[in-house]
Amino acid sequence: MDCIYLSNIRCYGYTGFLPEEQILGQWFEVDVTLWLDLSEAGKTDALEHTLDYRNAIATVQQLVQVTKYALVEKLAETIATSLLELQRVEQVKVKVSKLAPPIPDFSGKIAVEITRIKQP
């Protein structure tokens, strides 16, 4: 199976356990791997034989910016489920990173990564 990689999709969103995270928001970064058959696109050079990744990026941006969840895990699952609905996508890996989590004395980021397969 072939892959399309979309990395460093930065969005301002409102997912977090603390009330202020859902009010004030924070920056997130999303990386996505989409598995699909790209052989026909490689032969024809035609957009209709691949995934228009602009749609995938817009889906991720919309979900991060509009939804409010307590857990990053829920946000990642929602993104994965939505991307699996795109035409030709058979499997997806989604990594959602919270770039500045409100944790005292912690200057790193946290991330959740999940992989999901389209169910028949």
mmCIF file with all atom_site columns, C-alpha atoms in Angstrom:
data_model
loop_
_atom_site.group_PDB
_atom_site.id
_atom_site.type_symbol
_atom_site.label_atom_id
_atom_site.label_alt_id
_atom_site.label_comp_id
_atom_site.label_asym_id
_atom_site.label_entity_id
_atom_site.label_seq_id
_atom_site.pdbx_PDB_ins_code
_atom_site.Cartn_x
_atom_site.Cartn_y
_atom_site.Cartn_z
_atom_site.occupancy
_atom_site.B_iso_or_equiv
_atom_site.pdbx_formal_charge
_atom_site.auth_seq_id
_atom_site.auth_comp_id
_atom_site.auth_asym_id
_atom_site.auth_atom_id
_atom_site.pdbx_PDB_model_num
ATOM 1   C CA . MET A 1 1   ? 0.000   0.000  0.000   1.00 0.00 ? 1   MET A CA 1
ATOM 2   C CA . ASP A 1 2   ? 1.219   3.500  -0.831  1.00 0.00 ? 2   ASP A CA 1
ATOM 3   C CA . CYS A 1 3   ? 1.219   6.529  1.484   1.00 0.00 ? 3   CYS A CA 1
ATOM 4   C CA . ILE A 1 4   ? 0.619   10.242 1.456   1.00 0.00 ? 4   ILE A CA 1
ATOM 5   C CA . TYR A 1 5   ? 2.199   12.124 4.373   1.00 0.00 ? 5   TYR A CA 1
ATOM 6   C CA . LEU A 1 6   ? 0.829   15.416 5.680   1.00 0.00 ? 6   LEU A CA 1
ATOM 7   C CA . SER A 1 7   ? 2.967   16.908 8.409   1.00 0.00 ? 7   SER A CA 1
ATOM 8   C CA . ASN A 1 8   ? 3.011   19.929 10.684  1.00 0.00 ? 8   ASN A CA 1
ATOM 9   C CA . ILE A 1 9   ? -0.629  20.921 10.218  1.00 0.00 ? 9   ILE A CA 1
ATOM 10  C CA . ARG A 1 10  ? -0.775  23.673 12.859  1.00 0.00 ? 10  ARG A CA 1
ATOM 11  C CA . CYS A 1 11  ? -4.146  24.738 14.235  1.00 0.00 ? 11  CYS A CA 1
ATOM 12  C CA . TYR A 1 12  ? -5.456  26.642 17.214  1.00 0.00 ? 12  TYR A CA 1
ATOM 13  C CA . GLY A 1 13  ? -7.964  24.515 19.092  1.00 0.00 ? 13  GLY A CA 1
ATOM 14  C CA . TYR A 1 14  ? -9.881  24.025 22.325  1.00 0.00 ? 14  TYR A CA 1
ATOM 15  C CA . THR A 1 15  ? -9.265  20.427 23.397  1.00 0.00 ? 15  THR A CA 1
ATOM 16  C CA . GLY A 1 16  ? -8.059  19.885 26.943  1.00 0.00 ? 16  GLY A CA 1
ATOM 17  C CA . PHE A 1 17  ? -9.082  18.610 30.334  1.00 0.00 ? 17  PHE A CA 1
ATOM 18  C CA . LEU A 1 18  ? -8.735  21.934 32.141  1.00 0.00 ? 18  LEU A CA 1
ATOM 19  C CA . PRO A 1 19  ? -11.602 24.433 31.728  1.00 0.00 ? 19  PRO A CA 1
ATOM 20  C CA . GLU A 1 20  ? -9.241  27.190 30.616  1.00 0.00 ? 20  GLU A CA 1
ATOM 21  C CA . GLU A 1 21  ? -7.986  24.983 27.771  1.00 0.00 ? 21  GLU A CA 1
ATOM 22  C CA . GLN A 1 22  ? -11.502 24.828 26.356  1.00 0.00 ? 22  GLN A CA 1
ATOM 23  C CA . ILE A 1 23  ? -11.968 28.585 26.773  1.00 0.00 ? 23  ILE A CA 1
ATOM 24  C CA . LEU A 1 24  ? -8.563  30.068 25.942  1.00 0.00 ? 24  LEU A CA 1
ATOM 25  C CA . GLY A 1 25  ? -7.386  27.323 23.571  1.00 0.00 ? 25  GLY A CA 1
ATOM 26  C CA . GLN A 1 26  ? -3.874  26.472 22.477  1.00 0.00 ? 26  GLN A CA 1
ATOM 27  C CA . TRP A 1 27  ? -1.804  25.422 19.488  1.00 0.00 ? 27  TRP A CA 1
ATOM 28  C CA . PHE A 1 28  ? -1.890  21.870 18.168  1.00 0.00 ? 28  PHE A CA 1
ATOM 29  C CA . GLU A 1 29  ? 0.152   20.173 15.499  1.00 0.00 ? 29  GLU A CA 1
ATOM 30  C CA . VAL A 1 30  ? -1.178  17.215 13.516  1.00 0.00 ? 30  VAL A CA 1
ATOM 31  C CA . ASP A 1 31  ? 0.746   14.744 11.367  1.00 0.00 ? 31  ASP A CA 1
ATOM 32  C CA . VAL A 1 32  ? -1.168  12.325 9.164   1.00 0.00 ? 32  VAL A CA 1
ATOM 33  C CA . THR A 1 33  ? -0.208  9.275  7.119   1.00 0.00 ? 33  THR A CA 1
ATOM 34  C CA . LEU A 1 34  ? -2.828  8.092  4.625   1.00 0.00 ? 34  LEU A CA 1
ATOM 35  C CA . TRP A 1 35  ? -2.556  4.660  3.029   1.00 0.00 ? 35  TRP A CA 1
ATOM 36  C CA . LEU A 1 36  ? -4.096  4.247  -0.418  1.00 0.00 ? 36  LEU A CA 1
ATOM 37  C CA . ASP A 1 37  ? -3.294  2.833  -3.836  1.00 0.00 ? 37  ASP A CA 1
ATOM 38  C CA . LEU A 1 38  ? -1.406  5.460  -5.838  1.00 0.00 ? 38  LEU A CA 1
ATOM 39  C CA . SER A 1 39  ? -0.489  3.243  -8.802  1.00 0.00 ? 39  SER A CA 1
ATOM 40  C CA . GLU A 1 40  ? -3.156  4.627  -11.151 1.00 0.00 ? 40  GLU A CA 1
ATOM 41  C CA . ALA A 1 41  ? -2.229  8.226  -10.302 1.00 0.00 ? 41  ALA A CA 1
ATOM 42  C CA . GLY A 1 42  ? 1.402   7.396  -11.002 1.00 0.00 ? 42  GLY A CA 1
ATOM 43  C CA . LYS A 1 43  ? 0.456   6.159  -14.468 1.00 0.00 ? 43  LYS A CA 1
ATOM 44  C CA . THR A 1 44  ? -2.095  8.808  -15.453 1.00 0.00 ? 44  THR A CA 1
ATOM 45  C CA . ASP A 1 45  ? -0.855  11.960 -13.674 1.00 0.00 ? 45  ASP A CA 1
ATOM 46  C CA . ALA A 1 46  ? -4.551  12.709 -12.980 1.00 0.00 ? 46  ALA A CA 1
ATOM 47  C CA . LEU A 1 47  ? -5.857  14.155 -9.716  1.00 0.00 ? 47  LEU A CA 1
ATOM 48  C CA . GLU A 1 48  ? -8.999  12.012 -9.848  1.00 0.00 ? 48  GLU A CA 1
ATOM 49  C CA . HIS A 1 49  ? -6.831  8.902  -9.375  1.00 0.00 ? 49  HIS A CA 1
ATOM 50  C CA . THR A 1 50  ? -5.396  10.034 -6.062  1.00 0.00 ? 50  THR A CA 1
ATOM 51  C CA . LEU A 1 51  ? -6.484  11.893 -2.946  1.00 0.00 ? 51  LEU A CA 1
ATOM 52  C CA . ASP A 1 52  ? -6.748  15.663 -3.133  1.00 0.00 ? 52  ASP A CA 1
ATOM 53  C CA . TYR A 1 53  ? -4.840  16.258 0.080   1.00 0.00 ? 53  TYR A CA 1
ATOM 54  C CA . ARG A 1 54  ? -6.234  19.773 0.382   1.00 0.00 ? 54  ARG A CA 1
ATOM 55  C CA . ASN A 1 55  ? -9.468  18.095 1.525   1.00 0.00 ? 55  ASN A CA 1
ATOM 56  C CA . ALA A 1 56  ? -7.618  16.071 4.169   1.00 0.00 ? 56  ALA A CA 1
ATOM 57  C CA . ILE A 1 57  ? -5.845  19.182 5.486   1.00 0.00 ? 57  ILE A CA 1
ATOM 58  C CA . ALA A 1 58  ? -9.118  21.134 5.599   1.00 0.00 ? 58  ALA A CA 1
ATOM 59  C CA . THR A 1 59  ? -10.778 18.261 7.502   1.00 0.00 ? 59  THR A CA 1
ATOM 60  C CA . VAL A 1 60  ? -8.021  18.253 10.130  1.00 0.00 ? 60  VAL A CA 1
ATOM 61  C CA . GLN A 1 61  ? -8.066  22.040 10.484  1.00 0.00 ? 61  GLN A CA 1
ATOM 62  C CA . GLN A 1 62  ? -11.841 22.157 10.849  1.00 0.00 ? 62  GLN A CA 1
ATOM 63  C CA . LEU A 1 63  ? -11.921 19.453 13.520  1.00 0.00 ? 63  LEU A CA 1
ATOM 64  C CA . VAL A 1 64  ? -9.108  20.955 15.609  1.00 0.00 ? 64  VAL A CA 1
ATOM 65  C CA . GLN A 1 65  ? -10.524 24.471 15.410  1.00 0.00 ? 65  GLN A CA 1
ATOM 66  C CA . VAL A 1 66  ? -14.184 23.671 16.094  1.00 0.00 ? 66  VAL A CA 1
ATOM 67  C CA . THR A 1 67  ? -14.426 20.621 18.340  1.00 0.00 ? 67  THR A CA 1
ATOM 68  C CA . LYS A 1 68  ? -13.935 20.697 22.100  1.00 0.00 ? 68  LYS A CA 1
ATOM 69  C CA . TYR A 1 69  ? -12.906 17.490 23.836  1.00 0.00 ? 69  TYR A CA 1
ATOM 70  C CA . ALA A 1 70  ? -11.350 16.787 27.203  1.00 0.00 ? 70  ALA A CA 1
ATOM 71  C CA . LEU A 1 71  ? -8.825  14.357 25.732  1.00 0.00 ? 71  LEU A CA 1
ATOM 72  C CA . VAL A 1 72  ? -6.378  14.586 22.854  1.00 0.00 ? 72  VAL A CA 1
ATOM 73  C CA . GLU A 1 73  ? -7.134  10.886 22.321  1.00 0.00 ? 73  GLU A CA 1
ATOM 74  C CA . LYS A 1 74  ? -10.728 11.756 21.398  1.00 0.00 ? 74  LYS A CA 1
ATOM 75  C CA . LEU A 1 75  ? -9.575  14.451 18.991  1.00 0.00 ? 75  LEU A CA 1
ATOM 76  C CA . ALA A 1 76  ? -7.165  12.011 17.312  1.00 0.00 ? 76  ALA A CA 1
ATOM 77  C CA . GLU A 1 77  ? -9.912  9.384  17.007  1.00 0.00 ? 77  GLU A CA 1
ATOM 78  C CA . THR A 1 78  ? -12.325 11.907 15.488  1.00 0.00 ? 78  THR A CA 1
ATOM 79  C CA . ILE A 1 79  ? -9.725  13.008 12.948  1.00 0.00 ? 79  ILE A CA 1
ATOM 80  C CA . ALA A 1 80  ? -8.914  9.397  12.022  1.00 0.00 ? 80  ALA A CA 1
ATOM 81  C CA . THR A 1 81  ? -12.574 8.486  11.587  1.00 0.00 ? 81  THR A CA 1
ATOM 82  C CA . SER A 1 82  ? -13.193 11.521 9.374   1.00 0.00 ? 82  SER A CA 1
ATOM 83  C CA . LEU A 1 83  ? -10.144 10.879 7.193   1.00 0.00 ? 83  LEU A CA 1
ATOM 84  C CA . LEU A 1 84  ? -11.146 7.258  6.664   1.00 0.00 ? 84  LEU A CA 1
ATOM 85  C CA . GLU A 1 85  ? -14.341 8.567  5.063   1.00 0.00 ? 85  GLU A CA 1
ATOM 86  C CA . LEU A 1 86  ? -12.314 10.178 2.259   1.00 0.00 ? 86  LEU A CA 1
ATOM 87  C CA . GLN A 1 87  ? -12.372 8.360  -1.051  1.00 0.00 ? 87  GLN A CA 1
ATOM 88  C CA . ARG A 1 88  ? -9.566  5.823  -1.615  1.00 0.00 ? 88  ARG A CA 1
ATOM 89  C CA . VAL A 1 89  ? -8.158  6.019  1.953   1.00 0.00 ? 89  VAL A CA 1
ATOM 90  C CA . GLU A 1 90  ? -7.806  2.524  3.459   1.00 0.00 ? 90  GLU A CA 1
ATOM 91  C CA . GLN A 1 91  ? -5.767  3.219  6.587   1.00 0.00 ? 91  GLN A CA 1
ATOM 92  C CA . VAL A 1 92  ? -4.690  6.292  8.505   1.00 0.00 ? 92  VAL A CA 1
ATOM 93  C CA . LYS A 1 93  ? -2.181  7.194  11.194  1.00 0.00 ? 93  LYS A CA 1
ATOM 94  C CA . VAL A 1 94  ? -2.856  10.402 13.113  1.00 0.00 ? 94  VAL A CA 1
ATOM 95  C CA . LYS A 1 95  ? -0.470  12.080 15.530  1.00 0.00 ? 95  LYS A CA 1
ATOM 96  C CA . VAL A 1 96  ? -1.871  15.014 17.503  1.00 0.00 ? 96  VAL A CA 1
ATOM 97  C CA . SER A 1 97  ? 0.610   17.086 19.486  1.00 0.00 ? 97  SER A CA 1
ATOM 98  C CA . LYS A 1 98  ? -0.252  19.651 22.133  1.00 0.00 ? 98  LYS A CA 1
ATOM 99  C CA . LEU A 1 99  ? 2.620   22.103 21.720  1.00 0.00 ? 99  LEU A CA 1
ATOM 100 C CA . ALA A 1 100 ? 2.439   23.862 25.096  1.00 0.00 ? 100 ALA A CA 1
ATOM 101 C CA . PRO A 1 101 ? 0.453   21.782 27.584  1.00 0.00 ? 101 PRO A CA 1
ATOM 102 C CA . PRO A 1 102 ? -0.351  23.621 30.820  1.00 0.00 ? 102 PRO A CA 1
ATOM 103 C CA . ILE A 1 103 ? 1.822   21.426 33.022  1.00 0.00 ? 103 ILE A CA 1
ATOM 104 C CA . PRO A 1 104 ? 3.974   23.156 35.661  1.00 0.00 ? 104 PRO A CA 1
ATOM 105 C CA . ASP A 1 105 ? 7.739   22.870 35.128  1.00 0.00 ? 105 ASP A CA 1
ATOM 106 C CA . PHE A 1 106 ? 7.301   21.111 31.751  1.00 0.00 ? 106 PHE A CA 1
ATOM 107 C CA . SER A 1 107 ? 8.408   22.836 28.575  1.00 0.00 ? 107 SER A CA 1
ATOM 108 C CA . GLY A 1 108 ? 7.940   19.899 26.193  1.00 0.00 ? 108 GLY A CA 1
ATOM 109 C CA . LYS A 1 109 ? 4.970   18.801 24.172  1.00 0.00 ? 109 LYS A CA 1
ATOM 110 C CA . ILE A 1 110 ? 2.676   15.805 24.488  1.00 0.00 ? 110 ILE A CA 1
ATOM 111 C CA . ALA A 1 111 ? 1.463   13.708 21.591  1.00 0.00 ? 111 ALA A CA 1
ATOM 112 C CA . VAL A 1 112 ? -0.982  10.912 20.901  1.00 0.00 ? 112 VAL A CA 1
ATOM 113 C CA . GLU A 1 113 ? -0.603  8.690  17.846  1.00 0.00 ? 113 GLU A CA 1
ATOM 114 C CA . ILE A 1 114 ? -3.223  6.246  16.625  1.00 0.00 ? 114 ILE A CA 1
ATOM 115 C CA . THR A 1 115 ? -3.598  4.032  13.554  1.00 0.00 ? 115 THR A CA 1
ATOM 116 C CA . ARG A 1 116 ? -6.988  2.998  12.201  1.00 0.00 ? 116 ARG A CA 1
ATOM 117 C CA . ILE A 1 117 ? -8.087  0.821  9.273   1.00 0.00 ? 117 ILE A CA 1
ATOM 118 C CA . LYS A 1 118 ? -11.250 1.324  7.244   1.00 0.00 ? 118 LYS A CA 1
ATOM 119 C CA . GLN A 1 119 ? -13.830 -1.238 8.279   1.00 0.00 ? 119 GLN A CA 1
ATOM 120 C CA . PRO A 1 120 ? -15.673 -3.078 5.478   1.00 0.00 ? 120 PRO A CA 1
#
